[in-house]
């Protein structure tokens, strides 16, 4: 199995830049796995995508993978470093899945992550540090992403938190939570 690294933090915290730095330092062929889909009707969204694209070296391969993330990971070559940006956008793309389908997707994703020989960097937004969303879809997003980040963090070699212009290695500074049997709430 390759190295598995999770980079999490708030919006505009520098998560993606830190992940890009780590990918460059890997010395491997970087495959940038973009979970966002372009939307010409949303100029602000397009501006964000363009900014990410312009930061990436020309030598990186870019794959647009809005939904089929596990299959993309499973196809990775051992000499590659996959940078998945971002899990929050991936979760958004799958909000139409019912709970049973979602649980199956996550189980497949976590199993795949543990079998891939390539290095993998995952960028994920931290959610739930503010008010409870007023709408069911917002609560569903927050809960799904929060749970995914927690489950992925357990199987990662390293977990970073990017906040306030600083990178914290939570794997060194923190203590993993004991395994939770039932995460209903």
PDB file of C-alpha atoms in Angstrom:
ATOM      1  CA  UNK A   1       0.000   0.000   0.000  1.00  0.00           C
ATOM      2  CA  UNK A   2       1.178   3.522  -0.783  1.00  0.00           C
ATOM      3  CA  UNK A   3       1.180   6.442   1.643  1.00  0.00           C
ATOM      4  CA  UNK A   4      -2.267   7.819   2.414  1.00  0.00           C
ATOM      5  CA  UNK A   5      -2.421  11.438   3.551  1.00  0.00           C
ATOM      6  CA  UNK A   6      -5.446  13.540   4.501  1.00  0.00           C
ATOM      7  CA  UNK A   7      -5.285  17.338   4.410  1.00  0.00           C
ATOM      8  CA  UNK A   8      -8.263  19.015   6.042  1.00  0.00           C
ATOM      9  CA  UNK A   9      -9.170  22.539   7.013  1.00  0.00           C
ATOM     10  CA  UNK A  10     -11.530  25.420   6.463  1.00  0.00           C
ATOM     11  CA  UNK A  11     -12.374  27.143   3.198  1.00  0.00           C
ATOM     12  CA  UNK A  12      -9.472  29.175   1.768  1.00  0.00           C
ATOM     13  CA  UNK A  13      -7.132  27.834   4.460  1.00  0.00           C
ATOM     14  CA  UNK A  14      -4.444  26.623   2.045  1.00  0.00           C
ATOM     15  CA  UNK A  15      -5.348  22.904   2.058  1.00  0.00           C
ATOM     16  CA  UNK A  16      -4.981  22.506  -1.682  1.00  0.00           C
ATOM     17  CA  UNK A  17      -1.676  24.398  -1.776  1.00  0.00           C
ATOM     18  CA  UNK A  18      -0.271  22.158   0.982  1.00  0.00           C
ATOM     19  CA  UNK A  19      -1.457  19.043  -0.867  1.00  0.00           C
ATOM     20  CA  UNK A  20       0.131  20.339  -4.086  1.00  0.00           C
ATOM     21  CA  UNK A  21       3.406  20.953  -2.248  1.00  0.00           C
ATOM     22  CA  UNK A  22       3.375  17.416  -0.818  1.00  0.00           C
ATOM     23  CA  UNK A  23       2.576  15.973  -4.252  1.00  0.00           C
ATOM     24  CA  UNK A  24       5.547  17.819  -5.793  1.00  0.00           C
ATOM     25  CA  UNK A  25       7.793  16.566  -2.989  1.00  0.00           C
ATOM     26  CA  UNK A  26       6.770  12.937  -3.632  1.00  0.00           C
ATOM     27  CA  UNK A  27       9.026  12.719  -6.695  1.00  0.00           C
ATOM     28  CA  UNK A  28       6.346  10.623  -8.414  1.00  0.00           C
ATOM     29  CA  UNK A  29       4.116  11.244 -11.422  1.00  0.00           C
ATOM     30  CA  UNK A  30       1.276  13.348  -9.999  1.00  0.00           C
ATOM     31  CA  UNK A  31      -2.265  12.582 -11.066  1.00  0.00           C
ATOM     32  CA  UNK A  32      -4.601  15.382 -10.010  1.00  0.00           C
ATOM     33  CA  UNK A  33      -8.085  13.940  -9.455  1.00  0.00           C
ATOM     34  CA  UNK A  34     -10.520  16.851  -9.739  1.00  0.00           C
ATOM     35  CA  UNK A  35     -13.948  16.105  -8.276  1.00  0.00           C
ATOM     36  CA  UNK A  36     -15.451  19.415  -9.422  1.00  0.00           C
ATOM     37  CA  UNK A  37     -17.334  19.765 -12.664  1.00  0.00           C
ATOM     38  CA  UNK A  38     -17.056  22.902 -14.753  1.00  0.00           C
ATOM     39  CA  UNK A  39     -20.111  25.126 -15.003  1.00  0.00           C
ATOM     40  CA  UNK A  40     -19.907  27.903 -17.608  1.00  0.00           C
ATOM     41  CA  UNK A  41     -23.075  29.459 -16.128  1.00  0.00           C
ATOM     42  CA  UNK A  42     -21.254  30.124 -12.841  1.00  0.00           C
ATOM     43  CA  UNK A  43     -18.334  32.513 -13.495  1.00  0.00           C
ATOM     44  CA  UNK A  44     -17.211  32.549  -9.862  1.00  0.00           C
ATOM     45  CA  UNK A  45     -16.994  28.721  -9.810  1.00  0.00           C
ATOM     46  CA  UNK A  46     -15.110  28.757 -13.110  1.00  0.00           C
ATOM     47  CA  UNK A  47     -12.674  31.298 -11.654  1.00  0.00           C
ATOM     48  CA  UNK A  48     -11.930  28.937  -8.744  1.00  0.00           C
ATOM     49  CA  UNK A  49     -11.358  25.997 -11.074  1.00  0.00           C
ATOM     50  CA  UNK A  50      -9.091  28.105 -13.298  1.00  0.00           C
ATOM     51  CA  UNK A  51      -7.034  29.239 -10.286  1.00  0.00           C
ATOM     52  CA  UNK A  52      -6.472  25.602  -9.288  1.00  0.00           C
ATOM     53  CA  UNK A  53      -5.541  24.662 -12.858  1.00  0.00           C
ATOM     54  CA  UNK A  54      -3.040  27.509 -13.196  1.00  0.00           C
ATOM     55  CA  UNK A  55      -1.221  26.487 -10.009  1.00  0.00           C
ATOM     56  CA  UNK A  56      -0.588  22.948 -11.249  1.00  0.00           C
ATOM     57  CA  UNK A  57       2.594  22.081 -13.143  1.00  0.00           C
ATOM     58  CA  UNK A  58       2.093  21.195 -16.819  1.00  0.00           C
ATOM     59  CA  UNK A  59       3.594  17.748 -16.184  1.00  0.00           C
ATOM     60  CA  UNK A  60       0.709  16.702 -13.936  1.00  0.00           C
ATOM     61  CA  UNK A  61      -2.045  14.557 -15.379  1.00  0.00           C
ATOM     62  CA  UNK A  62      -5.551  15.803 -14.555  1.00  0.00           C
ATOM     63  CA  UNK A  63      -8.583  13.521 -14.340  1.00  0.00           C
ATOM     64  CA  UNK A  64     -12.121  14.846 -13.892  1.00  0.00           C
ATOM     65  CA  UNK A  65     -13.825  12.387 -11.541  1.00  0.00           C
ATOM     66  CA  UNK A  66     -17.061  13.784 -10.133  1.00  0.00           C
ATOM     67  CA  UNK A  67     -18.493  10.432  -8.952  1.00  0.00           C
ATOM     68  CA  UNK A  68     -16.477   7.248  -9.662  1.00  0.00           C
ATOM     69  CA  UNK A  69     -13.622   7.910  -7.242  1.00  0.00           C
ATOM     70  CA  UNK A  70     -13.062   4.322  -6.053  1.00  0.00           C
ATOM     71  CA  UNK A  71     -12.622   3.037  -9.605  1.00  0.00           C
ATOM     72  CA  UNK A  72     -10.125   5.808 -10.367  1.00  0.00           C
ATOM     73  CA  UNK A  73      -8.104   5.006  -7.243  1.00  0.00           C
ATOM     74  CA  UNK A  74      -8.145   1.293  -8.011  1.00  0.00           C
ATOM     75  CA  UNK A  75      -6.609   1.980 -11.460  1.00  0.00           C
ATOM     76  CA  UNK A  76      -3.697   3.979 -10.036  1.00  0.00           C
ATOM     77  CA  UNK A  77      -0.176   2.887 -10.893  1.00  0.00           C
ATOM     78  CA  UNK A  78       2.187   2.247  -7.930  1.00  0.00           C
ATOM     79  CA  UNK A  79       4.666   4.882  -9.184  1.00  0.00           C
ATOM     80  CA  UNK A  80       1.952   7.585  -9.063  1.00  0.00           C
ATOM     81  CA  UNK A  81       0.910  10.108  -6.486  1.00  0.00           C
ATOM     82  CA  UNK A  82      -2.812  10.847  -6.662  1.00  0.00           C
ATOM     83  CA  UNK A  83      -4.009  14.190  -5.343  1.00  0.00           C
ATOM     84  CA  UNK A  84      -7.797  14.122  -4.831  1.00  0.00           C
ATOM     85  CA  UNK A  85      -9.263  17.616  -4.503  1.00  0.00           C
ATOM     86  CA  UNK A  86     -11.773  17.648  -2.900  1.00  0.00           C
ATOM     87  CA  UNK A  87     -13.793  15.162  -0.902  1.00  0.00           C
ATOM     88  CA  UNK A  88     -16.355  17.853  -0.071  1.00  0.00           C
ATOM     89  CA  UNK A  89     -17.131  18.358  -3.740  1.00  0.00           C
ATOM     90  CA  UNK A  90     -17.265  14.575  -4.244  1.00  0.00           C
ATOM     91  CA  UNK A  91     -19.785  14.253  -1.397  1.00  0.00           C
ATOM     92  CA  UNK A  92     -21.842  17.072  -2.939  1.00  0.00           C
ATOM     93  CA  UNK A  93     -21.890  15.216  -6.250  1.00  0.00           C
ATOM     94  CA  UNK A  94     -23.336  12.167  -4.471  1.00  0.00           C
ATOM     95  CA  UNK A  95     -25.987  13.828  -2.298  1.00  0.00           C
ATOM     96  CA  UNK A  96     -28.673  12.290  -4.494  1.00  0.00           C
ATOM     97  CA  UNK A  97     -27.703   8.801  -3.296  1.00  0.00           C
ATOM     98  CA  UNK A  98     -29.975   7.227  -0.672  1.00  0.00           C
ATOM     99  CA  UNK A  99     -28.425   6.291   2.668  1.00  0.00           C
ATOM    100  CA  UNK A 100     -27.889   2.605   1.862  1.00  0.00           C
ATOM    101  CA  UNK A 101     -26.214   3.419  -1.467  1.00  0.00           C
ATOM    102  CA  UNK A 102     -24.102   6.090   0.237  1.00  0.00           C
ATOM    103  CA  UNK A 103     -22.909   3.630   2.900  1.00  0.00           C
ATOM    104  CA  UNK A 104     -21.976   1.132   0.159  1.00  0.00           C
ATOM    105  CA  UNK A 105     -20.060   3.827  -1.759  1.00  0.00           C
ATOM    106  CA  UNK A 106     -18.130   4.792   1.374  1.00  0.00           C
ATOM    107  CA  UNK A 107     -17.374   1.172   2.294  1.00  0.00           C
ATOM    108  CA  UNK A 108     -16.038   0.554  -1.224  1.00  0.00           C
ATOM    109  CA  UNK A 109     -14.021   3.800  -1.093  1.00  0.00           C
ATOM    110  CA  UNK A 110     -12.399   2.979   2.274  1.00  0.00           C
ATOM    111  CA  UNK A 111     -11.627  -0.589   1.188  1.00  0.00           C
ATOM    112  CA  UNK A 112     -10.074   0.675  -2.044  1.00  0.00           C
ATOM    113  CA  UNK A 113      -7.942   3.278  -0.249  1.00  0.00           C
ATOM    114  CA  UNK A 114      -6.408   0.520   1.859  1.00  0.00           C
ATOM    115  CA  UNK A 115      -5.484  -1.590  -1.186  1.00  0.00           C
ATOM    116  CA  UNK A 116      -3.994   0.970  -3.598  1.00  0.00           C
ATOM    117  CA  UNK A 117      -0.226   0.833  -4.100  1.00  0.00           C
ATOM    118  CA  UNK A 118       0.065   4.481  -5.216  1.00  0.00           C
ATOM    119  CA  UNK A 119       0.538   7.368  -2.806  1.00  0.00           C
ATOM    120  CA  UNK A 120      -2.708   9.273  -2.257  1.00  0.00           C
ATOM    121  CA  UNK A 121      -3.352  12.778  -0.947  1.00  0.00           C
ATOM    122  CA  UNK A 122      -6.944  13.676  -0.080  1.00  0.00           C
ATOM    123  CA  UNK A 123      -8.108  17.264   0.413  1.00  0.00           C
ATOM    124  CA  UNK A 124     -11.235  17.634   2.548  1.00  0.00           C
ATOM    125  CA  UNK A 125     -13.128  20.567   3.972  1.00  0.00           C
ATOM    126  CA  UNK A 126     -13.784  20.647   7.711  1.00  0.00           C
ATOM    127  CA  UNK A 127     -17.484  21.024   8.395  1.00  0.00           C
ATOM    128  CA  UNK A 128     -19.618  21.362  11.483  1.00  0.00           C
ATOM    129  CA  UNK A 129     -17.612  24.002  13.335  1.00  0.00           C
ATOM    130  CA  UNK A 130     -20.470  26.479  13.000  1.00  0.00           C
ATOM    131  CA  UNK A 131     -24.216  26.431  13.347  1.00  0.00           C
ATOM    132  CA  UNK A 132     -26.312  23.408  12.430  1.00  0.00           C
ATOM    133  CA  UNK A 133     -27.511  23.929   8.831  1.00  0.00           C
ATOM    134  CA  UNK A 134     -31.142  25.054   8.638  1.00  0.00           C
ATOM    135  CA  UNK A 135     -31.999  22.751   5.732  1.00  0.00           C
ATOM    136  CA  UNK A 136     -32.003  18.948   5.519  1.00  0.00           C
ATOM    137  CA  UNK A 137     -29.639  18.839   2.511  1.00  0.00           C
ATOM    138  CA  UNK A 138     -27.115  21.001   4.394  1.00  0.00           C
ATOM    139  CA  UNK A 139     -27.280  18.700   7.423  1.00  0.00           C
ATOM    140  CA  UNK A 140     -26.928  15.667   5.173  1.00  0.00           C
ATOM    141  CA  UNK A 141     -23.818  17.152   3.528  1.00  0.00           C
ATOM    142  CA  UNK A 142     -22.270  18.101   6.868  1.00  0.00           C
ATOM    143  CA  UNK A 143     -22.931  14.693   8.388  1.00  0.00           C
ATOM    144  CA  UNK A 144     -21.741  12.699   5.380  1.00  0.00           C
ATOM    145  CA  UNK A 145     -18.556  14.680   4.888  1.00  0.00           C
ATOM    146  CA  UNK A 146     -17.785  14.823   8.604  1.00  0.00           C
ATOM    147  CA  UNK A 147     -18.209  11.069   8.944  1.00  0.00           C
ATOM    148  CA  UNK A 148     -16.174  10.377   5.797  1.00  0.00           C
ATOM    149  CA  UNK A 149     -13.277  12.550   6.973  1.00  0.00           C
ATOM    150  CA  UNK A 150     -13.290  10.818  10.354  1.00  0.00           C
ATOM    151  CA  UNK A 151     -13.325   7.328   8.830  1.00  0.00           C
ATOM    152  CA  UNK A 152     -10.642   8.188   6.282  1.00  0.00           C
ATOM    153  CA  UNK A 153      -8.470   9.787   8.951  1.00  0.00           C
ATOM    154  CA  UNK A 154      -8.351   6.466  10.801  1.00  0.00           C
ATOM    155  CA  UNK A 155      -6.736   4.663   7.847  1.00  0.00           C
ATOM    156  CA  UNK A 156      -4.364   7.483   6.849  1.00  0.00           C
ATOM    157  CA  UNK A 157      -0.658   7.444   7.545  1.00  0.00           C
ATOM    158  CA  UNK A 158      -0.713  11.191   8.165  1.00  0.00           C
ATOM    159  CA  UNK A 159      -3.480  13.728   8.798  1.00  0.00           C
ATOM    160  CA  UNK A 160      -2.822  17.453   8.463  1.00  0.00           C
ATOM    161  CA  UNK A 161      -5.010  20.351   9.572  1.00  0.00           C
ATOM    162  CA  UNK A 162      -4.448  23.641   7.761  1.00  0.00           C
ATOM    163  CA  UNK A 163      -5.674  26.664   9.726  1.00  0.00           C
ATOM    164  CA  UNK A 164      -4.643  30.249  10.266  1.00  0.00           C
ATOM    165  CA  UNK A 165      -1.861  30.018   7.685  1.00  0.00           C
ATOM    166  CA  UNK A 166      -0.223  27.077   9.452  1.00  0.00           C
ATOM    167  CA  UNK A 167      -0.047  23.349   8.854  1.00  0.00           C
ATOM    168  CA  UNK A 168      -0.485  21.082  11.848  1.00  0.00           C
ATOM    169  CA  UNK A 169       0.435  17.411  11.676  1.00  0.00           C
ATOM    170  CA  UNK A 170      -2.409  15.896  13.682  1.00  0.00           C
ATOM    171  CA  UNK A 171      -0.820  12.456  13.476  1.00  0.00           C
ATOM    172  CA  UNK A 172       2.040  13.747  15.638  1.00  0.00           C
ATOM    173  CA  UNK A 173       0.142  16.242  17.812  1.00  0.00           C
ATOM    174  CA  UNK A 174      -3.086  14.324  18.344  1.00  0.00           C
ATOM    175  CA  UNK A 175      -4.354  11.027  19.646  1.00  0.00           C
ATOM    176  CA  UNK A 176      -6.671   8.933  17.474  1.00  0.00           C
ATOM    177  CA  UNK A 177     -10.147   8.417  18.874  1.00  0.00           C
ATOM    178  CA  UNK A 178     -10.998   4.895  19.944  1.00  0.00           C
ATOM    179  CA  UNK A 179     -13.019   2.956  17.392  1.00  0.00           C
ATOM    180  CA  UNK A 180     -16.639   4.024  17.557  1.00  0.00           C
ATOM    181  CA  UNK A 181     -19.175   1.217  17.278  1.00  0.00           C
ATOM    182  CA  UNK A 182     -22.229   3.347  16.564  1.00  0.00           C
ATOM    183  CA  UNK A 183     -21.958   6.843  15.135  1.00  0.00           C
ATOM    184  CA  UNK A 184     -25.679   7.573  14.896  1.00  0.00           C
ATOM    185  CA  UNK A 185     -25.584  11.193  16.053  1.00  0.00           C
TER     186      UNK A 185
END
